[in-house]
Tab-separated table of C-alpha atoms in Angstrom:
chain	number	residue	atom	x	y	z
A	1	MET	CA	-166.072	80.366	34.482
A	2	ARG	CA	-166.338	76.628	33.806
A	3	LEU	CA	-166.346	74.239	36.697
A	4	ASP	CA	-163.083	72.583	35.816
A	5	ALA	CA	-161.290	75.855	35.262
A	6	LEU	CA	-162.537	77.021	38.749
A	7	LEU	CA	-161.143	73.774	40.285
A	8	LEU	CA	-157.775	74.412	38.619
A	9	VAL	CA	-157.677	77.923	39.999
A	10	ALA	CA	-158.884	76.916	43.481
A	11	ALA	CA	-156.762	73.775	43.867
A	12	PRO	CA	-153.370	75.350	44.696
A	13	ALA	CA	-155.098	77.605	47.319
A	14	LEU	CA	-156.894	74.515	48.778
A	15	LEU	CA	-153.731	72.670	48.873
A	16	ALA	CA	-151.881	75.391	50.539
A	17	LEU	CA	-154.539	75.771	53.191
A	18	THR	CA	-154.583	72.036	53.944
A	19	GLY	CA	-150.736	72.124	54.383
A	20	ALA	CA	-150.960	75.165	56.658
A	21	CYS	CA	-153.466	73.324	58.885
A	22	ALA	CA	-151.352	70.158	58.932
A	23	THR	CA	-148.297	72.266	59.927
A	24	ALA	CA	-150.260	74.031	62.668
A	25	GLN	CA	-151.357	70.737	64.003
A	26	ALA	CA	-147.904	69.254	64.045
A	27	SER	CA	-146.505	72.391	65.715
A	28	ALA	CA	-149.116	72.132	68.441
A	29	THR	CA	-148.049	68.569	68.990
A	30	ASP	CA	-144.395	69.455	69.126
A	31	VAL	CA	-145.012	72.239	71.588
A	32	ALA	CA	-147.241	70.213	73.875
A	33	SER	CA	-144.607	67.415	73.926
A	34	THR	CA	-141.816	69.578	74.603
A	35	ARG	CA	-143.583	71.278	77.463
A	36	ALA	CA	-144.543	67.916	78.898
A	37	TYR	CA	-140.862	66.638	78.477
A	38	LEU	CA	-139.466	69.744	80.192
A	39	ASP	CA	-141.904	69.448	83.130
A	40	ALA	CA	-141.157	65.746	83.670
A	41	ASN	CA	-137.544	66.423	83.412
A	42	TYR	CA	-137.504	69.336	85.882
A	43	LYS	CA	-139.394	67.158	88.380
A	44	LEU	CA	-136.816	64.260	87.938
A	45	LEU	CA	-133.893	66.587	88.543
A	46	GLN	CA	-135.581	68.125	91.525
A	47	ALA	CA	-135.793	64.657	93.132
A	48	ALA	CA	-132.214	63.913	92.304
A	49	ALA	CA	-131.008	67.189	93.687
A	50	THR	CA	-132.848	66.419	97.069
A	51	HIS	CA	-130.900	63.216	97.480
A	52	ALA	CA	-127.429	64.879	97.569
A	53	THR	CA	-126.687	63.983	101.232
A	54	ALA	CA	-128.172	60.432	100.827
A	55	ALA	CA	-126.051	60.041	97.762
A	56	GLU	CA	-122.930	60.868	99.754
A	57	ALA	CA	-123.998	58.428	102.518
A	58	ARG	CA	-124.352	55.611	99.984
A	59	LEU	CA	-120.839	56.002	98.733
A	60	ARG	CA	-119.610	56.207	102.203
A	61	GLU	CA	-121.385	53.048	103.032
A	62	MET	CA	-119.811	51.281	100.078
A	63	LEU	CA	-116.363	52.423	101.157
A	64	ILE	CA	-117.040	51.039	104.825
A	65	GLN	CA	-118.450	47.701	103.271
A	66	VAL	CA	-115.245	47.046	101.194
A	67	ARG	CA	-112.883	47.974	104.152
A	68	GLY	CA	-114.801	45.453	106.225
A	69	GLU	CA	-115.279	42.726	103.732
A	70	CYS	CA	-112.332	42.783	101.435
A	71	PRO	CA	-109.498	45.156	102.737
A	72	ASN	CA	-106.512	45.063	100.409
A	73	VAL	CA	-107.574	41.773	98.818
A	74	ALA	CA	-106.091	42.835	95.489
A	75	PHE	CA	-102.925	43.908	97.050
A	76	GLU	CA	-100.072	43.787	94.379
A	77	SER	CA	-102.587	42.990	91.652
A	78	PRO	CA	-101.403	43.742	88.047
A	79	GLN	CA	-102.535	46.901	86.209
A	80	ASN	CA	-104.009	45.547	83.150
A	81	GLN	CA	-107.343	45.239	81.238
A	82	ASP	CA	-108.730	43.022	83.916
A	83	SER	CA	-107.946	45.488	86.724
A	84	LYS	CA	-109.485	48.309	84.481
A	85	GLU	CA	-112.719	46.152	83.980
A	86	LEU	CA	-113.003	45.652	87.919
A	87	SER	CA	-112.385	49.521	88.396
A	88	ASN	CA	-115.304	49.938	85.926
A	89	GLU	CA	-117.427	47.524	87.903
A	90	VAL	CA	-116.703	49.889	91.146
A	91	ILE	CA	-117.737	52.796	89.050
A	92	GLY	CA	-120.971	51.142	87.935
A	93	VAL	CA	-121.779	49.886	91.415
A	94	MET	CA	-121.242	53.442	92.874
A	95	VAL	CA	-123.716	54.951	90.114
A	96	LEU	CA	-126.388	52.363	90.738
A	97	ASN	CA	-126.281	52.737	94.474
A	98	VAL	CA	-127.038	56.370	94.023
A	99	TYR	CA	-129.306	55.869	91.042
A	100	HIS	CA	-131.586	53.667	93.104
A	101	LEU	CA	-132.333	56.614	95.297
A	102	ASP	CA	-134.097	58.208	92.277
A	103	LEU	CA	-135.945	55.238	91.093
A	104	PRO	CA	-139.503	56.503	92.129
A	105	ALA	CA	-138.855	59.924	90.349
A	106	VAL	CA	-137.295	58.028	87.351
A	107	ARG	CA	-140.518	55.791	86.880
A	108	ARG	CA	-142.805	58.957	87.063
A	109	PHE	CA	-140.516	60.554	84.369
A	110	MET	CA	-140.700	57.482	82.295
A	111	ARG	CA	-144.447	57.269	82.485
A	112	ALA	CA	-144.614	61.023	81.430
A	113	SER	CA	-142.268	60.872	78.703
A	114	ALA	CA	-142.319	57.372	76.951
A	115	ARG	CA	-145.058	58.045	74.621
A	116	LEU	CA	-144.253	61.652	73.706
A	117	SER	CA	-143.765	62.313	70.058
A	118	TRP	CA	-142.580	65.093	67.697
A	119	THR	CA	-142.673	65.825	63.949
A	120	ASP	CA	-138.838	65.431	64.213
A	121	ALA	CA	-138.503	61.675	64.127
A	122	ARG	CA	-134.939	61.844	65.233
A	123	LEU	CA	-135.927	63.826	68.456
A	124	THR	CA	-138.742	61.269	69.119
A	125	HIS	CA	-136.184	58.462	68.794
A	126	ALA	CA	-133.656	60.291	70.946
A	127	VAL	CA	-136.120	60.672	73.826
A	128	ARG	CA	-137.406	57.265	73.620
A	129	ARG	CA	-133.816	55.849	73.605
A	130	TYR	CA	-133.028	57.891	76.593
A	131	VAL	CA	-136.122	56.725	78.547
A	132	GLY	CA	-135.164	53.154	77.476
A	133	LYS	CA	-131.702	53.446	79.004
A	134	LEU	CA	-133.161	54.847	82.274
A	135	GLY	CA	-135.329	51.773	82.493
A	136	SER	CA	-132.451	49.370	81.606
A	137	LEU	CA	-130.420	50.833	84.474
A	138	ALA	CA	-133.118	50.352	86.801
A	139	ARG	CA	-133.281	46.607	85.899
A	140	ILE	CA	-129.406	45.800	86.338
A	141	SER	CA	-128.711	43.758	89.360
A	142	ILE	CA	-125.765	45.215	91.516
A	143	PRO	CA	-122.866	42.800	91.852
A	144	SER	CA	-120.692	41.982	94.650
A	145	VAL	CA	-117.391	43.918	94.068
A	146	CYS	CA	-115.552	42.018	97.000
A	147	ALA	CA	-116.875	38.653	95.579
A	148	ASP	CA	-115.655	39.512	92.056
A	149	VAL	CA	-112.320	40.786	93.115
A	150	ARG	CA	-111.688	37.831	95.377
A	151	SER	CA	-112.560	35.477	92.281
A	152	TRP	CA	-109.917	37.322	90.216
A	153	VAL	CA	-107.358	36.997	93.097
A	154	MET	CA	-107.956	33.349	93.459
A	155	SER	CA	-107.306	32.813	89.676
A	156	SER	CA	-103.891	34.451	90.324
A	157	PHE	CA	-105.134	37.480	88.418
A	158	GLN	CA	-105.680	35.341	85.254
A	159	THR	CA	-109.563	35.346	84.916
A	160	LEU	CA	-112.350	37.789	85.822
A	161	ALA	CA	-115.402	36.658	87.393
A	162	PRO	CA	-118.265	36.237	84.825
A	163	ALA	CA	-120.224	38.630	86.898
A	164	THR	CA	-117.701	41.411	86.269
A	165	THR	CA	-117.916	40.948	82.466
A	166	LEU	CA	-121.609	40.642	82.326
A	167	PHE	CA	-122.018	43.759	84.552
A	168	ASP	CA	-119.710	46.022	82.483
A	169	ALA	CA	-121.391	44.718	79.360
A	170	GLU	CA	-124.689	45.673	80.587
A	171	PHE	CA	-124.035	48.852	82.465
A	172	PHE	CA	-121.890	51.097	80.225
A	173	PRO	CA	-124.028	50.993	77.023
A	174	VAL	CA	-126.934	52.374	79.025
A	175	TRP	CA	-125.194	54.541	81.409
A	176	VAL	CA	-126.871	57.998	81.330
A	177	GLY	CA	-127.313	60.697	83.711
A	178	VAL	CA	-130.707	62.222	84.663
A	179	GLY	CA	-131.871	65.379	83.083
A	180	GLU	CA	-130.935	64.916	79.567
A	181	LEU	CA	-132.192	67.684	77.130
A	182	PRO	CA	-131.749	66.922	73.426
A	183	ALA	CA	-130.609	69.933	71.553
A	184	ALA	CA	-133.343	69.308	68.921
A	185	LEU	CA	-135.913	70.382	71.570
A	186	GLY	CA	-134.749	74.073	71.028
A	187	PRO	CA	-136.987	74.907	68.082
A	188	PHE	CA	-140.034	73.858	69.897
A	189	GLU	CA	-139.429	75.523	73.253
A	190	ARG	CA	-141.621	78.513	74.122
A	191	PRO	CA	-140.440	81.737	75.699
A	192	ASP	CA	-142.302	81.202	78.887
A	193	GLU	CA	-140.410	77.963	79.343
A	194	GLY	CA	-137.147	79.843	79.815
A	195	ALA	CA	-137.330	79.989	83.496
A	196	THR	CA	-137.745	76.057	83.594
A	197	ILE	CA	-134.925	75.469	81.397
A	198	ARG	CA	-132.630	77.733	83.481
A	199	ARG	CA	-133.688	75.780	86.623
A	200	ILE	CA	-132.878	72.583	84.917
A	201	ASP	CA	-129.427	73.823	83.849
A	202	ALA	CA	-128.822	75.010	87.269
A	203	ILE	CA	-129.728	71.564	88.866
A	204	LYS	CA	-127.699	69.653	86.071
A	205	SER	CA	-124.652	71.941	87.091
A	206	GLU	CA	-124.991	70.838	90.806
A	207	LEU	CA	-125.254	67.193	89.786
A	208	ALA	CA	-122.221	67.590	87.671
A	209	ASP	CA	-120.220	68.931	90.789
A	210	ARG	CA	-121.590	66.027	92.823
A	211	GLU	CA	-120.296	63.618	90.171
A	212	ALA	CA	-116.807	65.146	90.234
A	213	ARG	CA	-116.637	64.770	93.997
A	214	ALA	CA	-117.538	61.122	93.482
A	215	VAL	CA	-114.207	60.582	91.958
A	216	VAL	CA	-112.723	60.934	95.402
A	217	TRP	CA	-114.848	58.070	96.616
A	218	TRP	CA	-113.873	55.998	93.759
A	219	GLY	CA	-110.210	56.454	94.644
A	220	LYS	CA	-110.767	55.540	98.208
A	221	ILE	CA	-112.933	52.440	97.403
A	222	THR	CA	-110.325	51.060	94.795
A	223	ALA	CA	-107.617	51.952	97.302
A	224	ALA	CA	-109.307	50.165	99.950
A	225	ILE	CA	-109.570	46.995	97.842
A	226	GLY	CA	-105.878	47.268	96.891
A	227	LEU	CA	-106.912	47.448	93.055
A	228	ASN	CA	-104.411	49.161	90.799
């Protein structure tokens, strides 16, 4: 057989083999990144779960603080967009007070996850966006709720404190809970990771219950301020 004919016959097989090797290499990267992400995510959730009592204490301290510093300062305030934004500020401050308990674990998670990549570009982007939001939350300064509500009251309920508007604009676009598992991870999960995923789901369920109980604290704090 002539050399050129041999090359024509062999070329498709060589291309197929090259493609298979590339696919195998990409698959190994996907599997390794997924395992690393699951491990880091589980450790972060474990840390958050251990702070349940401390988280409750942080919210209790916030209630005690507003009862001492600005009790009923917004008594008979209107129920409007401004009061909604101040209520949102209370939510954000509650979240950050608890979130700061987890900061060392969050930073370890970020170091472990920030450079992971997958052949699915959308998954890589989703993980990096999530990591970025966690980092942004850590950088937001916690405002003084009492000072901001007093500022609104002093304006005869006409003008919000700039700190309220700034805080809400910074906080809510990046507000995420710990333990996010993008659905796109599914195809890259291995059977032996099932136990880790079940533990992750169990802790996330516990944290969701804790967040539901936090609504009671939000109600007590806004009532203590006199905010409608």
